[in-house]
mmCIF file of C-alpha atoms in Angstrom:
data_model
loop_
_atom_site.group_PDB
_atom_site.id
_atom_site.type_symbol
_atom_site.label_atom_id
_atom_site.label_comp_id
_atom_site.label_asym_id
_atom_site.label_seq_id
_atom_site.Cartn_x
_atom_site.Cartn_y
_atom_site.Cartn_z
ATOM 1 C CA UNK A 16 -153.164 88.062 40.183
ATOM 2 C CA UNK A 17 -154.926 89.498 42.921
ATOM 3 C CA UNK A 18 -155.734 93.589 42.545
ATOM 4 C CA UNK A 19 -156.782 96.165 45.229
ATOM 5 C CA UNK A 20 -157.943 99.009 44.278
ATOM 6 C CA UNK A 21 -157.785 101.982 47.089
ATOM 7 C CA UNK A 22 -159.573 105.122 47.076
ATOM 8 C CA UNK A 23 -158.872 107.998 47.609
ATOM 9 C CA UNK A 24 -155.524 108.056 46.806
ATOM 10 C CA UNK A 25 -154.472 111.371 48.812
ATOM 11 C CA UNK A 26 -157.020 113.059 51.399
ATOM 12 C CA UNK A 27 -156.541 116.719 52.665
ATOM 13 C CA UNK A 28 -158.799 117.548 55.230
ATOM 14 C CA UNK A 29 -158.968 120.048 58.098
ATOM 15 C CA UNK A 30 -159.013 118.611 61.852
ATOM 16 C CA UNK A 31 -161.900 117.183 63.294
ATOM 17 C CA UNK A 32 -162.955 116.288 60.247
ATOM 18 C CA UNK A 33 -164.707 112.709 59.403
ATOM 19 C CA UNK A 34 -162.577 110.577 56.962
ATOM 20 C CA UNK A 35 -163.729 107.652 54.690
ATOM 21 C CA UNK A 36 -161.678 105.304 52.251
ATOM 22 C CA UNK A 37 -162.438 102.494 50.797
ATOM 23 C CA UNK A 38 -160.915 99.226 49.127
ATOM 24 C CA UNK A 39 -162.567 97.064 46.272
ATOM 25 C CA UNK A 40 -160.690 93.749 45.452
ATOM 26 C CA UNK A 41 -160.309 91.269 42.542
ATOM 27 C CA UNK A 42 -160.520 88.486 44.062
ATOM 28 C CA UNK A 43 -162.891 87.100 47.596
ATOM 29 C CA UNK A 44 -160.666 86.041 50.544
ATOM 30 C CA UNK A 45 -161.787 85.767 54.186
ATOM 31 C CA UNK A 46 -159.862 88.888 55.474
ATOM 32 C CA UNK A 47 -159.853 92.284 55.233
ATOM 33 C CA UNK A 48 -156.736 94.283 56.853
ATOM 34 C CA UNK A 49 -156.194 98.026 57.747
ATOM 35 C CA UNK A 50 -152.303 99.257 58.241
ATOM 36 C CA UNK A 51 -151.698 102.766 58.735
ATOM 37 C CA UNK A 52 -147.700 103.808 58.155
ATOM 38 C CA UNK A 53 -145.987 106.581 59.567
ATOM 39 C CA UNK A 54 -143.086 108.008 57.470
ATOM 40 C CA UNK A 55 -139.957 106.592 57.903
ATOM 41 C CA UNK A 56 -141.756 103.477 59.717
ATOM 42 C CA UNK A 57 -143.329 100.215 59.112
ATOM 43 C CA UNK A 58 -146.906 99.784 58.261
ATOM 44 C CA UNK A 59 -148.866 98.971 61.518
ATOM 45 C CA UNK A 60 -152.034 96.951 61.961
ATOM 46 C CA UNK A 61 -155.421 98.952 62.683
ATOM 47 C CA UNK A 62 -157.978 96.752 62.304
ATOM 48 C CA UNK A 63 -158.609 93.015 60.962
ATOM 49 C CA UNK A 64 -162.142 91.859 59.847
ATOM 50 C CA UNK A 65 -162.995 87.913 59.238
ATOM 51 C CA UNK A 66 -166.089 87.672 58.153
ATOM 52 C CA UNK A 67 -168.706 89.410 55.599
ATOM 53 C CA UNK A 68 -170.637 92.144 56.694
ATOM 54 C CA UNK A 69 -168.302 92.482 60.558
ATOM 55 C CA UNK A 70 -167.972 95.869 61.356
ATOM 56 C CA UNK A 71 -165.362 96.620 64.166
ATOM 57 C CA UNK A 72 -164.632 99.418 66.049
ATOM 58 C CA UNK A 73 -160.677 100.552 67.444
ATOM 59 C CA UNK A 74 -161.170 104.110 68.720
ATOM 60 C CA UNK A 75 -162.435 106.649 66.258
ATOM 61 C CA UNK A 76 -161.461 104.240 63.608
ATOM 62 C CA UNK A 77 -163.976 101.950 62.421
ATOM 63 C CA UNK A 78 -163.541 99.219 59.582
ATOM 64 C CA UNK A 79 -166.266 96.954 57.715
ATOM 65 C CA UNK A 80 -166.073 93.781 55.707
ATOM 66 C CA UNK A 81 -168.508 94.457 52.681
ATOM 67 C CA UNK A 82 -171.463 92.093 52.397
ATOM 68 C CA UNK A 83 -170.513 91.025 48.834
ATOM 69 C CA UNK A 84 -166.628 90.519 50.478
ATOM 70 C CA UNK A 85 -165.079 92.311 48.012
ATOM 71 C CA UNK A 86 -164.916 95.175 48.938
ATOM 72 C CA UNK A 87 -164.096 97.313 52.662
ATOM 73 C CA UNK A 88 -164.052 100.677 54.176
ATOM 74 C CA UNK A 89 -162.113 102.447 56.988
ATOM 75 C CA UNK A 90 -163.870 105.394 58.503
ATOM 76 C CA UNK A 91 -162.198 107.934 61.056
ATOM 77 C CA UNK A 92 -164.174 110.196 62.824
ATOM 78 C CA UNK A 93 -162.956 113.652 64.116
ATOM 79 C CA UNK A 94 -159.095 113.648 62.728
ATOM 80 C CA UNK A 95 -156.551 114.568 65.128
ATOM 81 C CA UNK A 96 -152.958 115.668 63.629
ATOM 82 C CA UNK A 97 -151.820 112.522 64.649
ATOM 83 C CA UNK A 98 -153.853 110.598 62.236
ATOM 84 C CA UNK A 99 -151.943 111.532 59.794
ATOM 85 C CA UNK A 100 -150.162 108.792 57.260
ATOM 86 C CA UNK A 101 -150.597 106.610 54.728
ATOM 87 C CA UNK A 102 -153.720 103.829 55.199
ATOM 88 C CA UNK A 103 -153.444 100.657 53.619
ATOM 89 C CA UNK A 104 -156.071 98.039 52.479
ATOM 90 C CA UNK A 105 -154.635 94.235 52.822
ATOM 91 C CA UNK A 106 -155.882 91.031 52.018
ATOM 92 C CA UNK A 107 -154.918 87.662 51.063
ATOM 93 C CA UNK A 108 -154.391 83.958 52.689
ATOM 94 C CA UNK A 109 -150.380 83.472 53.790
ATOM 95 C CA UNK A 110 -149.628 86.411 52.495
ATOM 96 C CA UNK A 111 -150.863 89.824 51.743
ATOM 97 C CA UNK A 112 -151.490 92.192 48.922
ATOM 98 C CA UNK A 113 -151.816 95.506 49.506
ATOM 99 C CA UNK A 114 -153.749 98.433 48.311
ATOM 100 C CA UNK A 115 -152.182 101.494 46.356
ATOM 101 C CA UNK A 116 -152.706 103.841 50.262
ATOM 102 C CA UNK A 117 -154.450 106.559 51.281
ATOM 103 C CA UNK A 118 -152.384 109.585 51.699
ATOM 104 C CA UNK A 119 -154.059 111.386 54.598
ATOM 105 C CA UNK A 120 -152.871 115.274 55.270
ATOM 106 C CA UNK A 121 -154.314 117.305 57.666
ATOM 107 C CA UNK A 122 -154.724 120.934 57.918
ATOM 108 C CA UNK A 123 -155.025 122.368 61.661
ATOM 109 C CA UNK B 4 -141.937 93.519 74.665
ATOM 110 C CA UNK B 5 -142.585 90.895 71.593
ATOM 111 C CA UNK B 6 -141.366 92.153 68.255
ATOM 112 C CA UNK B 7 -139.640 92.260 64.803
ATOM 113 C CA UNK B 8 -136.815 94.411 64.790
ATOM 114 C CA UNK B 9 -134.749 95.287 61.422
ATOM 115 C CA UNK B 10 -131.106 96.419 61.433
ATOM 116 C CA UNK B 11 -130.429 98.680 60.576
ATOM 117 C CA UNK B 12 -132.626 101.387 59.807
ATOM 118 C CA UNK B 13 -130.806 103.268 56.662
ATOM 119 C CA UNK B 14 -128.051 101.513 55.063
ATOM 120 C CA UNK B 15 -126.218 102.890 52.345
ATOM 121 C CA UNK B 16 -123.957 100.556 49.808
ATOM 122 C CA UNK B 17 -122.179 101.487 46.653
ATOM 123 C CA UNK B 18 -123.676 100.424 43.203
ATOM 124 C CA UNK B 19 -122.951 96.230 43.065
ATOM 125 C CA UNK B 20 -121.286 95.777 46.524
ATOM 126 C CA UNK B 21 -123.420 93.366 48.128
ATOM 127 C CA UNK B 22 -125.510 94.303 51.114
ATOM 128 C CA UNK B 23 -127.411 91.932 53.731
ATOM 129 C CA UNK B 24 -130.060 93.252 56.026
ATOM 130 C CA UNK B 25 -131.426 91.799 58.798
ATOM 131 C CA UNK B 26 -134.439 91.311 60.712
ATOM 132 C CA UNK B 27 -135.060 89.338 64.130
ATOM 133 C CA UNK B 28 -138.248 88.447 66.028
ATOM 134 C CA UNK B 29 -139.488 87.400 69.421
ATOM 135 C CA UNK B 30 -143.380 86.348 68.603
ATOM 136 C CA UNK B 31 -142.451 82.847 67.506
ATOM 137 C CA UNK B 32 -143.930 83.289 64.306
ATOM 138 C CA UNK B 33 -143.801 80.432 61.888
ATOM 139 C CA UNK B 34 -143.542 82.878 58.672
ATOM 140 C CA UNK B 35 -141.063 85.757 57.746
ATOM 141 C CA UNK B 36 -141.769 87.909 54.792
ATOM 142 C CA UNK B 37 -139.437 90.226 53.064
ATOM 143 C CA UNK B 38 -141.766 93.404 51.087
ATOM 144 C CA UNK B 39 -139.790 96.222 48.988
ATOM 145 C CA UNK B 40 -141.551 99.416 49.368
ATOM 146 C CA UNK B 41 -140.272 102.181 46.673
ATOM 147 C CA UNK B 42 -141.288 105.600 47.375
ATOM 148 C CA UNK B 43 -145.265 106.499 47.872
ATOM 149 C CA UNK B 44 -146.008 102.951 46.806
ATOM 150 C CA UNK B 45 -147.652 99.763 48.310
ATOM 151 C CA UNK B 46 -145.066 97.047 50.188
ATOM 152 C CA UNK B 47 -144.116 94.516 47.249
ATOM 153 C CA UNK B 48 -143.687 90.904 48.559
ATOM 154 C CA UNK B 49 -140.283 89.518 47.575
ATOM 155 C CA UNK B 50 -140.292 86.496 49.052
ATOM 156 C CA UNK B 51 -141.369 85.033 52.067
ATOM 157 C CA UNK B 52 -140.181 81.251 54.582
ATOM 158 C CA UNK B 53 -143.021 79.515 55.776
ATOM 159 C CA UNK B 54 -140.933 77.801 58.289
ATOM 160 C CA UNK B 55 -137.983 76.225 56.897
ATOM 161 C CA UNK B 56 -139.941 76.400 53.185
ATOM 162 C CA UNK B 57 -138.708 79.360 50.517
ATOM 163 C CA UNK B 58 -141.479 81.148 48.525
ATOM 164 C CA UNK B 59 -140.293 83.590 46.196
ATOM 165 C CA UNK B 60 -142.360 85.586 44.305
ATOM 166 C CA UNK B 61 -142.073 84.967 40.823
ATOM 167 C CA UNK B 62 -141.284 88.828 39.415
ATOM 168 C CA UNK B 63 -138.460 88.565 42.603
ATOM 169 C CA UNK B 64 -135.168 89.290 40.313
ATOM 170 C CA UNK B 65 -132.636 86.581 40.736
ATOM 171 C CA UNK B 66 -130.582 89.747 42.936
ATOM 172 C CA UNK B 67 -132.109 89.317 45.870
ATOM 173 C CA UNK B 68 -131.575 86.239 48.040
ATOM 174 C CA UNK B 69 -133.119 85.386 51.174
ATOM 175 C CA UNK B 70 -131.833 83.022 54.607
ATOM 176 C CA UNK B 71 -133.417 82.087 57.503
ATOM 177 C CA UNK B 72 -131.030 79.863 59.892
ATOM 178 C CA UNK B 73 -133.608 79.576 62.783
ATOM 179 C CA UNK B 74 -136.978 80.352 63.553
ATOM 180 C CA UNK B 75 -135.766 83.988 65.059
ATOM 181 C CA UNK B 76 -133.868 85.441 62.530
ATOM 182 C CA UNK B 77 -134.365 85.921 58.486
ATOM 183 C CA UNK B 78 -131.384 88.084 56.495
ATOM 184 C CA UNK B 79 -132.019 89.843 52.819
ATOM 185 C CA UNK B 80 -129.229 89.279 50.201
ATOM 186 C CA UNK B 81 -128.755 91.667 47.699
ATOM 187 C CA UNK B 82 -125.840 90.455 45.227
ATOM 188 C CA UNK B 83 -125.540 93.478 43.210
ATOM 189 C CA UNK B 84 -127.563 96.502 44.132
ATOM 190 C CA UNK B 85 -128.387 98.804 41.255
ATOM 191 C CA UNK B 86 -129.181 102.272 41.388
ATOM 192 C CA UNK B 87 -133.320 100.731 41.228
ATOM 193 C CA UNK B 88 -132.741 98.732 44.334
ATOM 194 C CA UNK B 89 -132.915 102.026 46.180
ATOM 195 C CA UNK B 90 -136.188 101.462 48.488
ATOM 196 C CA UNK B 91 -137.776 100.898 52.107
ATOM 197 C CA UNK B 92 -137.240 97.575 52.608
ATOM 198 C CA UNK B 93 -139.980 95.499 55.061
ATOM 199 C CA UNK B 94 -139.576 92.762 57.318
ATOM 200 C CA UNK B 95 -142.762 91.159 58.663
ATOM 201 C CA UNK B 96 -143.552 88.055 60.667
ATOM 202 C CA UNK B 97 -147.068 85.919 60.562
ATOM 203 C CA UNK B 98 -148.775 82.982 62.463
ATOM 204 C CA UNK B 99 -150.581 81.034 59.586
ATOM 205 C CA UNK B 100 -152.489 78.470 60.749
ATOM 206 C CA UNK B 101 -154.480 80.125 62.971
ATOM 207 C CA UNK B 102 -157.296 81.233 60.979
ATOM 208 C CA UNK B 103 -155.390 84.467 61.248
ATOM 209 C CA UNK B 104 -153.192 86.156 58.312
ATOM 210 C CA UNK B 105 -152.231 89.072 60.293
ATOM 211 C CA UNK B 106 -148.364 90.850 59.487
ATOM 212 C CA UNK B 107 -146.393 92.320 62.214
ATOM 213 C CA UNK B 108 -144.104 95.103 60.344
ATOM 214 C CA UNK B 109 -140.835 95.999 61.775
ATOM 215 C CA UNK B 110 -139.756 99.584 61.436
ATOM 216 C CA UNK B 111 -137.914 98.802 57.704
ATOM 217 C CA UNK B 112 -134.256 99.683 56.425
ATOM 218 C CA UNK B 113 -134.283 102.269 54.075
ATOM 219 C CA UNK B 114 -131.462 101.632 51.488
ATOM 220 C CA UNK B 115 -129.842 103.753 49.552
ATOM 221 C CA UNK B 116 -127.296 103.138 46.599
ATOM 222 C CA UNK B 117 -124.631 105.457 45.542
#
């Protein structure tokens, strides 16, 4: 079956700090979704990319849909406390498969 | 505002009493999903209704049981809850046949079983 593979698994940075992660999959679909999850909460939706080579923009966070459309990234720029969480990778058509998260701590 | 919305939030059951959990949603979505989500670990899809249409997963164990009796509402059956059944357990609704997969999480009902 279909296999994401999420990296970093766990991130500890100090604020302000840039952040990158990154997603490779298995398999080629036509989108690429970023959920961040709070604890205690359900994962929600950060960005959603539909075509190779997009890159979108929501706030500091900004998302692209490799060329080869296997693969993504998720970039924050200048972490806040309140980015803090766990950042999924999510593809698939119907329904989704999700990457292994990015742990993201944050030292003030 | 539009939204999915799980009751309740924790539930606690004893080892094989059967528990049902709920979930509800206002976006008129024409798919519910059901994920398990075990501690620091990606949501697992169980099962999900694409409309009236059951799609379970096909490592779902035969434990969990799923209904949806309109378009608005979608409940999770577990028969017998083990002590492994413990987990954050995801509700999420999806408007396929838009050219968009996008899930809409509610908040989850974490379970625990004494």
């Amino acid at each position: 079956g279909q296999q994401l593979n999420q990296s970093p698994q766990s991130m500890f940075i100090q604020e302000g700090e840039d952040v990158s992660m990154n997603c490779t999959s298995s398999s080629i679909f036509n989108t690429w979704l970023w959920y961040k999850q709070d604890p205690g909460e359900g994962p929600v939706l950060l960005i959603a990319l539909y075509k190779a080579g997009e890159l979108t923009s929501n706030g500091r966070l900004t998302a692209q849909f490799g060329i080869t459309r296997k693969d993504s990234f998720l970039n924050i720029s200048a972490s806040i406390p309140s980015d803090v969480g766990i950042y999924f990778c999510a593809q698939g058509a119907q329904k989704l498969v999700f990457g292994q998260g990015t742990r993201l701590t944050i030292n003030p | 505002d539009a939204m999915v919305i799980q009751n309740p939030r924790y539930q606690v059951t004893q080892f094989g009493k059967p528990v049902t959990l709920s979930c509800s949603q206002t976006l008129n979505h024409n798919v519910m999903y059901w994920y398990q989500q075990k501690s620091s670990q990606a949501p697992k899809l169980l099962f999900h209704y694409y409309d009236k249409d059951f799609n379970n997963e096909a490592d779902t164990p035969d434990n969990f049981q799923s209904r949806r009796p309109n378009t608005s509402f979608c409940f999770l059956d577990i028969r017998s809850p083990g002590l492994g059944d413990a987990a954050m357990y995801l509700c999420a609704t999806s408007r396929v046949g838009t050219g968009s997969e996008k899930l809409f999480f509610g908040s989850g009902t974490q379970l625990s079983v004494l």
